[in-house]
């Protein structure tokens, strides 16, 4: 993708998976701005004093507010752990660390959790605990024009609790919110440093090589596909011939692509992947299923919940819509399975992993856990250096062996944008992943980071969740 | 359950979970017979020469045949490993080890795999590889009267390949087949030692404390329920209120019960379990869901695929039937979720684990893997001692700390019988598990037995599968 940098020159944005060398930008002022424009800027660890993104220095000590947003993941709490542990070490700049109970809703209703009253063991345990320990929310703040009151309320709560740092852990919708909060704070004379912490299993945030949360769901899907496919292969001669596995991914096929890691050689499952990026062609699909059963003896199909017909209609649309106005999907697997049965009469089975895939901390990717922690840590390091309205990103330095670092980009570059699976990651027939895609995905699922177990089950931590005493007399109705 | 022993005395069969001390039966001939009748007999490791079940001694060296049957599991290959490694060490009695390609179908079609041509590393690797490495089959041999030809064909193939031992790794249907093979062999003048190796994720075989395969699926379901429930809890305030998780278990609720391990205290999920043993009461169920959402804020429902209305009609019946004449189920989760939406309008999500649950070797129970190996090993040890028409069983000696040993029972006691969840394992309201059930289940999910990983994915082995040269001129049509 080509764009113009801040100096008006045509530059090419790196594609996901591209190896990017972090530039020695401290030696060249113009290079800094270029990198800033394309989204790969300063690694916080060697963040220069004169970085143009450091608009101000943290001066007085302020409290910090952390909130989780949108669908949770196996490692969003690892980011929380990174934010909290780092903030607690920055006692020169950061006082108390508060968290929103149920995300931004907790801020609006002044329902804050005093994180400093949690034990260090529980904070550490967040690193191996899935889902949103503080509660997350599907609650999108409207535009400034439409509902300025919500933003003003946020600032009112922040002011009441002397909060100077806002760390918002979410996807592209949430980055938009964080950006607006930073703008309204400035406008209302209560400047607040807003740093986004990337999180989405969908892997659809732009300008970051990958999104924390994705690596673990990718590993879960690849492992599950490999295992279930072995099951089908065992039974195919006398029983199930077709297995359909539905995975998440509303508009981007990253999770579906991860299933492709399950097979290496030709003929190995999954045999067909249905991506949201490729319009569904019923006849061509059914023909491929038939051909696969005839040659391999069985057929494993992975279908993204976002798979749609050429006219954009989802293969299975439940009809209900969530708080963000997105339609609620689910149940495409039985639709596809039944389509195959009607056409060919094969015995089939289908599975829908749903929440299992994004909460499967037991099989999390080690790289993902580390990156989730790292972006949380980086967010705090950026904030105390006075870098405002940015989001840390993962920068890939090399694929084999995998090397990565953390950079950051302006929130304005990320907000409300989606990164789809690039065409060169999908095989020409539209049913599989290319070697380039495999090269991109493989490092992200690398390594295991098993949680501790007790009585045969993962020993996940639970926060105490001590409330912070309310200081405002006004109540806020959602 | 009460029954009569071989001496005509009334005895009480131990219930699953009961602690049974293996009797010092070698000191008391009558006790041996009693134990034999109630299904807890000689532990093969200290099998006495004068055990009445040892009907004959293995005399000349014969080849062995191993076959996998029915739905596979995460640990059926661990049993295969136990059979093969032990058989290879019994070179005094056992010559070659053959396996049926696709189970019993391989025997009927004389499609045998020469296991001795697999490397020891691959044989060892079976212990950490899920599904049926040699291929399994949903193929039920009919009764002797209805299709004697099939049994005669088996004997013909066994005779052609000098097979004197038949190890059949399956559930109650398969134990019936193994018994009939031993009977027809005797009748046709080609006696063959038939030993069953128990396997079923459904845990519904009688006379064994548990069935290899169950512990791992139980662990998978308990872990997944705990993880997905954390996800729902995080989001409940503004999003999903109800999560419905469908698990396997056609007639017995053992797998559904395992989900109960996910929660410990009152109010912890799962909040409702729907067992096949408890007729479904729509109104009472919907009332409970409402009450749960009102008090806890959300509701996690685990539903067994076998859940049925009082008239026996399944909540969701696909209408098709498998080779055993059982109706093919699947899709009860969306039915239940929609029922809740219609009644209460809650936002819901649902998941169907299907094959994922029974192939999830990545989260197998260590105890289960060990028991699967042990019954395979015991089967061979019994066979070479001349004990015919039996199946090794797991005998629980203590629950906390867990101690178990391997016994065996006559195949006739196991064939075609099902063990349901006993009433005392289900709470009086019919929606949960009791402390006794927890006590029974907990040891079975204990310990982790992680497979090795390569490139971020489990490194499962694949057999070479070298065919044995055919010796028969006749072809057999299935």
Tab-separated table of N, CA, C and O in Angstrom, chain A residues 70 72 102 105 131-132 135-138 219-220 222-223 226-228 230-232 234-235 237-240 243 261 268 328 331 347-356 358-363 445 448 450 453 456-458 460 462, chain B residues 70-72 102 105 131-132 135-138 219-220 222-223 226-228 230-232 234-235 237-240 243 261 268 328 331 347-356 358-363 445 448 450 453 456-458 460 462:
chain	number	residue	atom	x	y	z
A	70	UNK	N	-14.066	-4.336	24.447
A	70	UNK	CA	-14.446	-5.250	23.375
A	70	UNK	C	-14.241	-6.702	23.746
A	70	UNK	O	-14.000	-7.037	24.905
A	72	UNK	N	-12.849	-10.157	24.640
A	72	UNK	CA	-11.602	-10.423	25.358
A	72	UNK	C	-10.775	-11.489	24.636
A	72	UNK	O	-11.173	-11.989	23.588
A	102	UNK	N	-15.721	-3.475	34.302
A	102	UNK	CA	-16.417	-3.599	33.019
A	102	UNK	C	-16.017	-2.476	32.069
A	102	UNK	O	-16.869	-1.821	31.457
A	105	UNK	N	-17.270	1.436	30.903
A	105	UNK	CA	-18.508	1.602	31.667
A	105	UNK	C	-18.170	1.936	33.127
A	105	UNK	O	-18.821	2.773	33.764
A	131	UNK	N	-9.353	-14.073	29.408
A	131	UNK	CA	-10.552	-13.213	29.487
A	131	UNK	C	-10.228	-11.920	30.230
A	131	UNK	O	-9.077	-11.663	30.549
A	132	UNK	N	-11.219	-11.110	30.483
A	132	UNK	CA	-10.984	-9.791	31.080
A	132	UNK	C	-11.180	-9.813	32.579
A	132	UNK	O	-12.308	-9.794	33.059
A	135	UNK	N	-13.188	-7.022	33.793
A	135	UNK	CA	-14.439	-6.838	33.061
A	135	UNK	C	-14.191	-5.966	31.857
A	135	UNK	O	-13.453	-4.990	31.925
A	136	UNK	N	-14.760	-6.372	30.735
A	136	UNK	CA	-14.627	-5.587	29.511
A	136	UNK	C	-16.019	-5.104	29.127
A	136	UNK	O	-16.991	-5.377	29.829
A	137	UNK	N	-16.110	-4.360	28.056
A	137	UNK	CA	-17.426	-3.868	27.644
A	137	UNK	C	-17.528	-3.748	26.136
A	137	UNK	O	-16.562	-3.386	25.466
A	138	UNK	N	-18.664	-4.105	25.630
A	138	UNK	CA	-19.009	-3.747	24.251
A	138	UNK	C	-19.820	-2.467	24.354
A	138	UNK	O	-21.033	-2.485	24.446
A	219	UNK	N	-3.007	-20.326	17.373
A	219	UNK	CA	-2.453	-21.598	17.828
A	219	UNK	C	-3.584	-22.567	18.173
A	219	UNK	O	-3.554	-23.732	17.791
A	220	UNK	N	-4.582	-22.074	18.877
A	220	UNK	CA	-5.723	-22.920	19.237
A	220	UNK	C	-6.381	-23.498	17.986
A	220	UNK	O	-6.688	-24.693	17.926
A	222	UNK	N	-5.147	-23.803	14.892
A	222	UNK	CA	-4.263	-24.706	14.152
A	222	UNK	C	-4.182	-26.066	14.848
A	222	UNK	O	-4.280	-27.118	14.211
A	223	UNK	N	-4.029	-26.048	16.173
A	223	UNK	CA	-3.935	-27.298	16.937
A	223	UNK	C	-5.249	-28.078	16.832
A	223	UNK	O	-5.252	-29.281	16.545
A	226	UNK	N	-5.696	-29.609	13.410
A	226	UNK	CA	-4.843	-30.790	13.235
A	226	UNK	C	-5.427	-31.985	13.977
A	226	UNK	O	-5.484	-33.100	13.445
A	227	UNK	N	-5.873	-31.782	15.188
A	227	UNK	CA	-6.395	-32.887	15.999
A	227	UNK	C	-7.710	-33.438	15.440
A	227	UNK	O	-7.858	-34.650	15.272
A	228	UNK	N	-8.646	-32.542	15.156
A	228	UNK	CA	-9.943	-33.012	14.657
A	228	UNK	C	-9.778	-33.694	13.302
A	228	UNK	O	-10.469	-34.667	12.999
A	230	UNK	N	-7.237	-35.464	12.329
A	230	UNK	CA	-6.741	-36.828	12.563
A	230	UNK	C	-7.918	-37.738	12.917
A	230	UNK	O	-7.973	-38.897	12.515
A	231	UNK	N	-8.856	-37.200	13.680
A	231	UNK	CA	-10.050	-37.947	14.067
A	231	UNK	C	-10.847	-38.336	12.815
A	231	UNK	O	-11.191	-39.511	12.606
A	232	UNK	N	-11.098	-37.355	11.966
A	232	UNK	CA	-11.889	-37.611	10.756
A	232	UNK	C	-11.171	-38.625	9.859
A	232	UNK	O	-11.791	-39.560	9.341
A	234	UNK	N	-9.241	-40.973	10.706
A	234	UNK	CA	-9.339	-42.326	11.288
A	234	UNK	C	-10.640	-43.022	10.933
A	234	UNK	O	-10.709	-44.241	10.879
A	235	UNK	N	-11.685	-42.230	10.796
A	235	UNK	CA	-13.031	-42.792	10.719
A	235	UNK	C	-13.608	-42.788	9.303
A	235	UNK	O	-14.674	-43.353	9.070
A	237	UNK	N	-13.304	-44.075	6.418
A	237	UNK	CA	-13.677	-45.190	5.544
A	237	UNK	C	-15.112	-45.655	5.770
A	237	UNK	O	-15.814	-45.993	4.811
A	238	UNK	N	-15.547	-45.656	7.035
A	238	UNK	CA	-16.898	-46.158	7.314
A	238	UNK	C	-17.826	-45.121	7.937
A	238	UNK	O	-18.974	-45.432	8.225
A	239	UNK	N	-17.301	-43.915	8.177
A	239	UNK	CA	-18.150	-42.950	8.887
A	239	UNK	C	-18.009	-41.548	8.290
A	239	UNK	O	-18.080	-41.388	7.074
A	240	UNK	N	-17.791	-40.557	9.138
A	240	UNK	CA	-17.762	-39.155	8.715
A	240	UNK	C	-16.767	-38.893	7.576
A	240	UNK	O	-15.604	-39.241	7.671
A	243	UNK	N	-15.821	-32.774	7.585
A	243	UNK	CA	-15.844	-32.072	8.864
A	243	UNK	C	-15.762	-30.579	8.590
A	243	UNK	O	-14.890	-30.122	7.852
A	261	UNK	N	-2.093	-23.696	9.049
A	261	UNK	CA	-0.830	-24.176	9.623
A	261	UNK	C	-0.903	-25.654	10.001
A	261	UNK	O	0.124	-26.314	10.162
A	268	UNK	N	-2.854	-32.671	2.832
A	268	UNK	CA	-3.050	-32.652	4.283
A	268	UNK	C	-4.122	-31.629	4.654
A	268	UNK	O	-4.180	-30.552	4.064
A	328	UNK	N	-24.605	-9.891	14.615
A	328	UNK	CA	-24.083	-11.013	15.393
A	328	UNK	C	-24.105	-12.288	14.555
A	328	UNK	O	-25.163	-12.712	14.101
A	331	UNK	N	-22.993	-19.896	13.539
A	331	UNK	CA	-23.817	-20.920	12.936
A	331	UNK	C	-23.633	-21.082	11.441
A	331	UNK	O	-24.510	-21.620	10.774
A	347	UNK	N	-21.755	-38.213	5.008
A	347	UNK	CA	-21.946	-38.067	6.440
A	347	UNK	C	-21.011	-36.953	6.921
A	347	UNK	O	-19.852	-36.889	6.503
A	348	UNK	N	-21.501	-36.083	7.766
A	348	UNK	CA	-20.695	-34.943	8.192
A	348	UNK	C	-20.733	-34.750	9.695
A	348	UNK	O	-21.615	-35.269	10.382
A	349	UNK	N	-19.796	-33.998	10.184
A	349	UNK	CA	-19.806	-33.450	11.538
A	349	UNK	C	-19.385	-32.002	11.432
A	349	UNK	O	-18.708	-31.626	10.479
A	350	UNK	N	-19.764	-31.199	12.394
A	350	UNK	CA	-19.312	-29.811	12.405
A	350	UNK	C	-19.074	-29.346	13.835
A	350	UNK	O	-19.643	-29.888	14.780
A	351	UNK	N	-18.217	-28.357	13.953
A	351	UNK	CA	-17.906	-27.787	15.268
A	351	UNK	C	-17.890	-26.274	15.161
A	351	UNK	O	-17.517	-25.720	14.125
A	352	UNK	N	-18.315	-25.640	16.231
A	352	UNK	CA	-18.248	-24.175	16.337
A	352	UNK	C	-17.501	-23.872	17.631
A	352	UNK	O	-17.996	-24.162	18.718
A	353	UNK	N	-16.293	-23.309	17.497
A	353	UNK	CA	-15.457	-23.117	18.691
A	353	UNK	C	-15.910	-21.901	19.497
A	353	UNK	O	-15.770	-21.867	20.715
A	354	UNK	N	-16.427	-20.900	18.819
A	354	UNK	CA	-16.944	-19.696	19.494
A	354	UNK	C	-15.974	-19.213	20.587
A	354	UNK	O	-14.785	-19.137	20.344
A	355	UNK	N	-16.479	-18.911	21.777
A	355	UNK	CA	-15.637	-18.332	22.837
A	355	UNK	C	-14.476	-19.232	23.253
A	355	UNK	O	-13.504	-18.760	23.832
A	356	UNK	N	-14.605	-20.548	22.992
A	356	UNK	CA	-13.523	-21.441	23.378
A	356	UNK	C	-12.204	-20.996	22.764
A	356	UNK	O	-11.152	-21.086	23.393
A	358	UNK	N	-11.096	-18.002	21.800
A	358	UNK	CA	-10.424	-16.777	22.221
A	358	UNK	C	-10.117	-16.749	23.711
A	358	UNK	O	-9.478	-15.824	24.207
A	359	UNK	N	-10.582	-17.775	24.444
A	359	UNK	CA	-10.290	-17.837	25.879
A	359	UNK	C	-9.329	-18.970	26.219
A	359	UNK	O	-9.003	-19.193	27.377
A	360	UNK	N	-8.841	-19.680	25.187
A	360	UNK	CA	-8.060	-20.904	25.405
A	360	UNK	C	-6.638	-20.594	25.884
A	360	UNK	O	-5.660	-20.872	25.196
A	361	UNK	N	-6.546	-20.060	27.066
A	361	UNK	CA	-5.234	-19.738	27.630
A	361	UNK	C	-4.381	-20.992	27.826
A	361	UNK	O	-3.156	-20.919	27.840
A	362	UNK	N	-5.032	-22.151	27.977
A	362	UNK	CA	-4.284	-23.394	28.223
A	362	UNK	C	-3.370	-23.748	27.059
A	362	UNK	O	-2.421	-24.503	27.236
A	363	UNK	N	-3.662	-23.214	25.888
A	363	UNK	CA	-2.821	-23.524	24.724
A	363	UNK	C	-2.347	-22.221	24.063
A	363	UNK	O	-2.114	-22.140	22.851
A	445	UNK	N	2.604	-18.345	16.486
A	445	UNK	CA	2.054	-19.436	17.300
A	445	UNK	C	3.161	-20.194	18.037
A	445	UNK	O	2.909	-21.217	18.679
A	448	UNK	N	5.042	-22.584	23.899
A	448	UNK	CA	3.905	-22.834	24.773
A	448	UNK	C	4.137	-22.054	26.070
A	448	UNK	O	5.269	-21.855	26.482
A	450	UNK	N	2.283	-22.622	29.288
A	450	UNK	CA	1.232	-23.297	30.055
A	450	UNK	C	0.954	-22.596	31.384
A	450	UNK	O	1.889	-22.211	32.087
A	453	UNK	N	-1.448	-25.608	37.099
A	453	UNK	CA	-2.669	-26.402	37.287
A	453	UNK	C	-2.873	-26.765	38.745
A	453	UNK	O	-1.915	-26.929	39.494
A	456	UNK	N	-6.066	-30.733	38.444
A	456	UNK	CA	-6.293	-31.094	37.046
A	456	UNK	C	-6.783	-29.969	36.167
A	456	UNK	O	-6.972	-30.153	34.973
A	457	UNK	N	-7.004	-28.779	36.751
A	457	UNK	CA	-7.511	-27.652	35.955
A	457	UNK	C	-6.596	-26.434	36.095
A	457	UNK	O	-5.936	-26.281	37.117
A	458	UNK	N	-6.581	-25.574	35.065
A	458	UNK	CA	-5.731	-24.381	35.149
A	458	UNK	C	-6.130	-23.522	36.345
A	458	UNK	O	-7.319	-23.316	36.588
A	460	UNK	N	-6.478	-20.340	37.378
A	460	UNK	CA	-6.569	-18.943	36.962
A	460	UNK	C	-6.851	-18.057	38.166
A	460	UNK	O	-7.567	-18.467	39.078
A	462	UNK	N	-8.265	-14.688	40.248
A	462	UNK	CA	-9.463	-13.862	40.266
A	462	UNK	C	-9.114	-12.626	41.094
A	462	UNK	O	-8.545	-12.756	42.176
B	70	UNK	N	-14.809	-48.041	16.503
B	70	UNK	CA	-15.735	-46.979	16.922
B	70	UNK	C	-15.072	-45.620	16.976
B	70	UNK	O	-13.956	-45.432	16.497
B	71	UNK	N	-15.757	-44.666	17.562
B	71	UNK	CA	-15.238	-43.300	17.685
B	71	UNK	C	-13.901	-43.301	18.398
B	71	UNK	O	-13.733	-43.977	19.402
B	72	UNK	N	-12.945	-42.541	17.866
B	72	UNK	CA	-11.603	-42.554	18.442
B	72	UNK	C	-11.529	-41.586	19.625
B	72	UNK	O	-12.508	-40.933	19.966
B	102	UNK	N	-8.082	-49.420	9.203
B	102	UNK	CA	-9.484	-49.053	9.443
B	102	UNK	C	-10.204	-50.134	10.235
B	102	UNK	O	-11.293	-50.578	9.884
B	105	UNK	N	-12.532	-53.689	9.582
B	105	UNK	CA	-12.677	-53.704	8.124
B	105	UNK	C	-11.383	-54.218	7.480
B	105	UNK	O	-11.405	-54.973	6.499
B	131	UNK	N	-6.483	-39.706	18.120
B	131	UNK	CA	-7.254	-40.343	17.046
B	131	UNK	C	-6.691	-41.734	16.742
B	131	UNK	O	-5.807	-42.212	17.451
B	132	UNK	N	-7.200	-42.387	15.732
B	132	UNK	CA	-6.817	-43.769	15.456
B	132	UNK	C	-5.733	-43.849	14.400
B	132	UNK	O	-6.006	-43.714	13.212
B	135	UNK	N	-6.414	-46.340	11.834
B	135	UNK	CA	-7.750	-46.242	11.262
B	135	UNK	C	-8.722	-47.040	12.108
B	135	UNK	O	-8.406	-48.141	12.557
B	136	UNK	N	-9.883	-46.455	12.364
B	136	UNK	CA	-10.908	-47.141	13.129
B	136	UNK	C	-12.116	-47.339	12.220
B	136	UNK	O	-12.072	-46.969	11.043
B	137	UNK	N	-13.152	-47.964	12.727
B	137	UNK	CA	-14.325	-48.185	11.882
B	137	UNK	C	-15.597	-48.154	12.700
B	137	UNK	O	-15.626	-48.636	13.831
B	138	UNK	N	-16.601	-47.534	12.137
B	138	UNK	CA	-17.955	-47.715	12.655
B	138	UNK	C	-18.568	-48.833	11.831
B	138	UNK	O	-19.214	-48.607	10.826
B	219	UNK	N	-11.277	-33.619	30.935
B	219	UNK	CA	-10.368	-32.505	31.214
B	219	UNK	C	-10.594	-31.384	30.196
B	219	UNK	O	-10.675	-30.210	30.553
B	220	UNK	N	-10.690	-31.762	28.933
B	220	UNK	CA	-10.916	-30.759	27.881
B	220	UNK	C	-12.189	-29.969	28.159
B	220	UNK	O	-12.211	-28.736	28.064
B	222	UNK	N	-13.887	-29.625	31.031
B	222	UNK	CA	-13.808	-28.821	32.260
B	222	UNK	C	-12.965	-27.568	32.024
B	222	UNK	O	-13.352	-26.472	32.423
B	223	UNK	N	-11.826	-27.724	31.343
B	223	UNK	CA	-10.950	-26.578	31.067
B	223	UNK	C	-11.668	-25.574	30.158
B	223	UNK	O	-11.679	-24.372	30.424
B	226	UNK	N	-14.392	-23.689	31.991
B	226	UNK	CA	-13.827	-22.672	32.881
B	226	UNK	C	-13.376	-21.457	32.075
B	226	UNK	O	-13.640	-20.319	32.452
B	227	UNK	N	-12.705	-21.694	30.954
B	227	UNK	CA	-12.171	-20.587	30.154
B	227	UNK	C	-13.283	-19.761	29.500
B	227	UNK	O	-13.300	-18.536	29.597
B	228	UNK	N	-14.213	-20.458	28.845
B	228	UNK	CA	-15.283	-19.733	28.156
B	228	UNK	C	-16.150	-18.975	29.156
B	228	UNK	O	-16.620	-17.868	28.879
B	230	UNK	N	-15.141	-17.590	31.916
B	230	UNK	CA	-14.428	-16.361	32.272
B	230	UNK	C	-14.676	-15.296	31.211
B	230	UNK	O	-14.827	-14.110	31.513
B	231	UNK	N	-14.698	-15.734	29.968
B	231	UNK	CA	-14.964	-14.828	28.848
B	231	UNK	C	-16.350	-14.200	29.005
B	231	UNK	O	-16.511	-12.969	28.968
B	232	UNK	N	-17.344	-15.040	29.222
B	232	UNK	CA	-18.723	-14.550	29.345
B	232	UNK	C	-18.840	-13.599	30.539
B	232	UNK	O	-19.448	-12.530	30.443
B	234	UNK	N	-16.642	-11.699	31.759
B	234	UNK	CA	-16.002	-10.409	31.447
B	234	UNK	C	-16.926	-9.476	30.685
B	234	UNK	O	-16.799	-8.264	30.763
B	235	UNK	N	-17.780	-10.049	29.875
B	235	UNK	CA	-18.530	-9.267	28.890
B	235	UNK	C	-19.991	-9.046	29.286
B	235	UNK	O	-20.703	-8.287	28.627
B	237	UNK	N	-21.896	-7.576	31.369
B	237	UNK	CA	-22.610	-6.339	31.698
B	237	UNK	C	-23.187	-5.651	30.458
B	237	UNK	O	-24.284	-5.108	30.503
B	238	UNK	N	-22.426	-5.708	29.358
B	238	UNK	CA	-22.906	-4.991	28.162
B	238	UNK	C	-23.127	-5.907	26.960
B	238	UNK	O	-23.507	-5.438	25.897
B	239	UNK	N	-22.850	-7.205	27.136
B	239	UNK	CA	-22.930	-8.066	25.946
B	239	UNK	C	-23.568	-9.411	26.296
B	239	UNK	O	-24.608	-9.454	26.948
B	240	UNK	N	-22.940	-10.502	25.873
B	240	UNK	CA	-23.498	-11.844	26.036
B	240	UNK	C	-23.885	-12.160	27.484
B	240	UNK	O	-23.068	-12.032	28.385
B	243	UNK	N	-24.361	-18.324	27.697
B	243	UNK	CA	-23.479	-19.123	26.846
B	243	UNK	C	-23.915	-20.579	26.961
B	243	UNK	O	-24.053	-21.113	28.063
B	261	UNK	N	-16.778	-29.748	36.953
B	261	UNK	CA	-15.513	-29.538	37.650
B	261	UNK	C	-15.007	-28.104	37.499
B	261	UNK	O	-14.172	-27.648	38.283
B	268	UNK	N	-20.601	-20.273	40.868
B	268	UNK	CA	-19.561	-20.380	39.838
B	268	UNK	C	-20.074	-21.222	38.672
B	268	UNK	O	-20.783	-22.200	38.873
B	328	UNK	N	-27.869	-39.884	14.496
B	328	UNK	CA	-26.746	-38.945	14.532
B	328	UNK	C	-27.213	-37.624	15.125
B	328	UNK	O	-28.120	-36.984	14.605
B	331	UNK	N	-26.024	-30.270	17.306
B	331	UNK	CA	-26.800	-29.053	17.113
B	331	UNK	C	-27.837	-28.803	18.180
B	331	UNK	O	-28.786	-28.064	17.931
B	347	UNK	N	-28.946	-11.758	25.003
B	347	UNK	CA	-27.935	-11.991	23.971
B	347	UNK	C	-27.199	-13.279	24.336
B	347	UNK	O	-26.860	-13.504	25.499
B	348	UNK	N	-26.965	-14.125	23.357
B	348	UNK	CA	-26.354	-15.420	23.649
B	348	UNK	C	-25.212	-15.723	22.689
B	348	UNK	O	-25.099	-15.119	21.618
B	349	UNK	N	-24.401	-16.663	23.089
B	349	UNK	CA	-23.422	-17.310	22.214
B	349	UNK	C	-23.510	-18.799	22.484
B	349	UNK	O	-23.944	-19.213	23.556
B	350	UNK	N	-23.112	-19.602	21.530
B	350	UNK	CA	-23.088	-21.042	21.769
B	350	UNK	C	-21.897	-21.668	21.056
B	350	UNK	O	-21.379	-21.118	20.076
B	351	UNK	N	-21.458	-22.806	21.587
B	351	UNK	CA	-20.336	-23.528	20.998
B	351	UNK	C	-20.660	-25.015	20.945
B	351	UNK	O	-21.369	-25.532	21.809
B	352	UNK	N	-20.160	-25.658	19.915
B	352	UNK	CA	-20.295	-27.112	19.777
B	352	UNK	C	-18.883	-27.655	19.571
B	352	UNK	O	-18.259	-27.379	18.550
B	353	UNK	N	-18.382	-28.377	20.558
B	353	UNK	CA	-16.980	-28.829	20.484
B	353	UNK	C	-16.819	-30.010	19.532
B	353	UNK	O	-15.774	-30.175	18.911
B	354	UNK	N	-17.824	-30.849	19.444
B	354	UNK	CA	-17.799	-31.993	18.534
B	354	UNK	C	-16.455	-32.734	18.606
B	354	UNK	O	-15.968	-33.009	19.695
B	355	UNK	N	-15.843	-33.049	17.460
B	355	UNK	CA	-14.614	-33.849	17.447
B	355	UNK	C	-13.453	-33.197	18.195
B	355	UNK	O	-12.509	-33.883	18.577
B	356	UNK	N	-13.513	-31.869	18.352
B	356	UNK	CA	-12.413	-31.203	19.057
B	356	UNK	C	-12.206	-31.805	20.441
B	356	UNK	O	-11.079	-31.954	20.898
B	358	UNK	N	-12.851	-34.862	21.633
B	358	UNK	CA	-12.338	-36.217	21.811
B	358	UNK	C	-10.966	-36.418	21.158
B	358	UNK	O	-10.372	-37.489	21.278
B	359	UNK	N	-10.487	-35.410	20.454
B	359	UNK	CA	-9.163	-35.530	19.824
B	359	UNK	C	-8.146	-34.607	20.488
B	359	UNK	O	-7.000	-34.550	20.070
B	360	UNK	N	-8.574	-33.908	21.545
B	360	UNK	CA	-7.722	-32.865	22.136
B	360	UNK	C	-6.582	-33.442	22.961
B	360	UNK	O	-6.504	-33.276	24.165
B	361	UNK	N	-5.669	-34.091	22.269
B	361	UNK	CA	-4.518	-34.678	22.948
B	361	UNK	C	-3.653	-33.620	23.611
B	361	UNK	O	-2.948	-33.899	24.587
B	362	UNK	N	-3.713	-32.381	23.109
B	362	UNK	CA	-2.858	-31.329	23.664
B	362	UNK	C	-3.191	-31.030	25.124
B	362	UNK	O	-2.366	-30.475	25.834
B	363	UNK	N	-4.388	-31.399	25.555
B	363	UNK	CA	-4.763	-31.140	26.946
B	363	UNK	C	-5.236	-32.441	27.609
B	363	UNK	O	-6.085	-32.458	28.507
B	445	UNK	N	-9.045	-36.440	35.767
B	445	UNK	CA	-8.537	-35.345	34.930
B	445	UNK	C	-7.175	-34.864	35.432
B	445	UNK	O	-6.644	-33.864	34.940
B	448	UNK	N	-1.023	-33.350	33.631
B	448	UNK	CA	-0.936	-32.975	32.226
B	448	UNK	C	0.090	-33.892	31.558
B	448	UNK	O	1.049	-34.326	32.188
B	450	UNK	N	1.666	-33.298	28.189
B	450	UNK	CA	1.788	-32.523	26.957
B	450	UNK	C	2.562	-33.270	25.871
B	450	UNK	O	3.593	-33.876	26.152
B	453	UNK	N	6.212	-30.419	20.789
B	453	UNK	CA	5.785	-29.442	19.783
B	453	UNK	C	6.895	-29.196	18.772
B	453	UNK	O	8.079	-29.279	19.099
B	456	UNK	N	5.494	-24.713	16.749
B	456	UNK	CA	4.309	-24.198	17.436
B	456	UNK	C	3.130	-25.145	17.480
B	456	UNK	O	2.102	-24.831	18.070
B	457	UNK	N	3.258	-26.316	16.840
B	457	UNK	CA	2.134	-27.270	16.816
B	457	UNK	C	2.569	-28.626	17.357
B	457	UNK	O	3.737	-28.991	17.253
B	458	UNK	N	1.622	-29.386	17.924
B	458	UNK	CA	1.982	-30.712	18.449
B	458	UNK	C	2.550	-31.592	17.336
B	458	UNK	O	2.020	-31.621	16.226
B	460	UNK	N	2.620	-34.741	16.168
B	460	UNK	CA	1.991	-36.052	16.224
B	460	UNK	C	2.630	-36.982	15.193
B	460	UNK	O	3.012	-36.546	14.116
B	462	UNK	N	2.896	-40.205	12.530
B	462	UNK	CA	2.072	-40.807	11.495
B	462	UNK	C	2.721	-42.153	11.164
B	462	UNK	O	3.935	-42.207	10.965
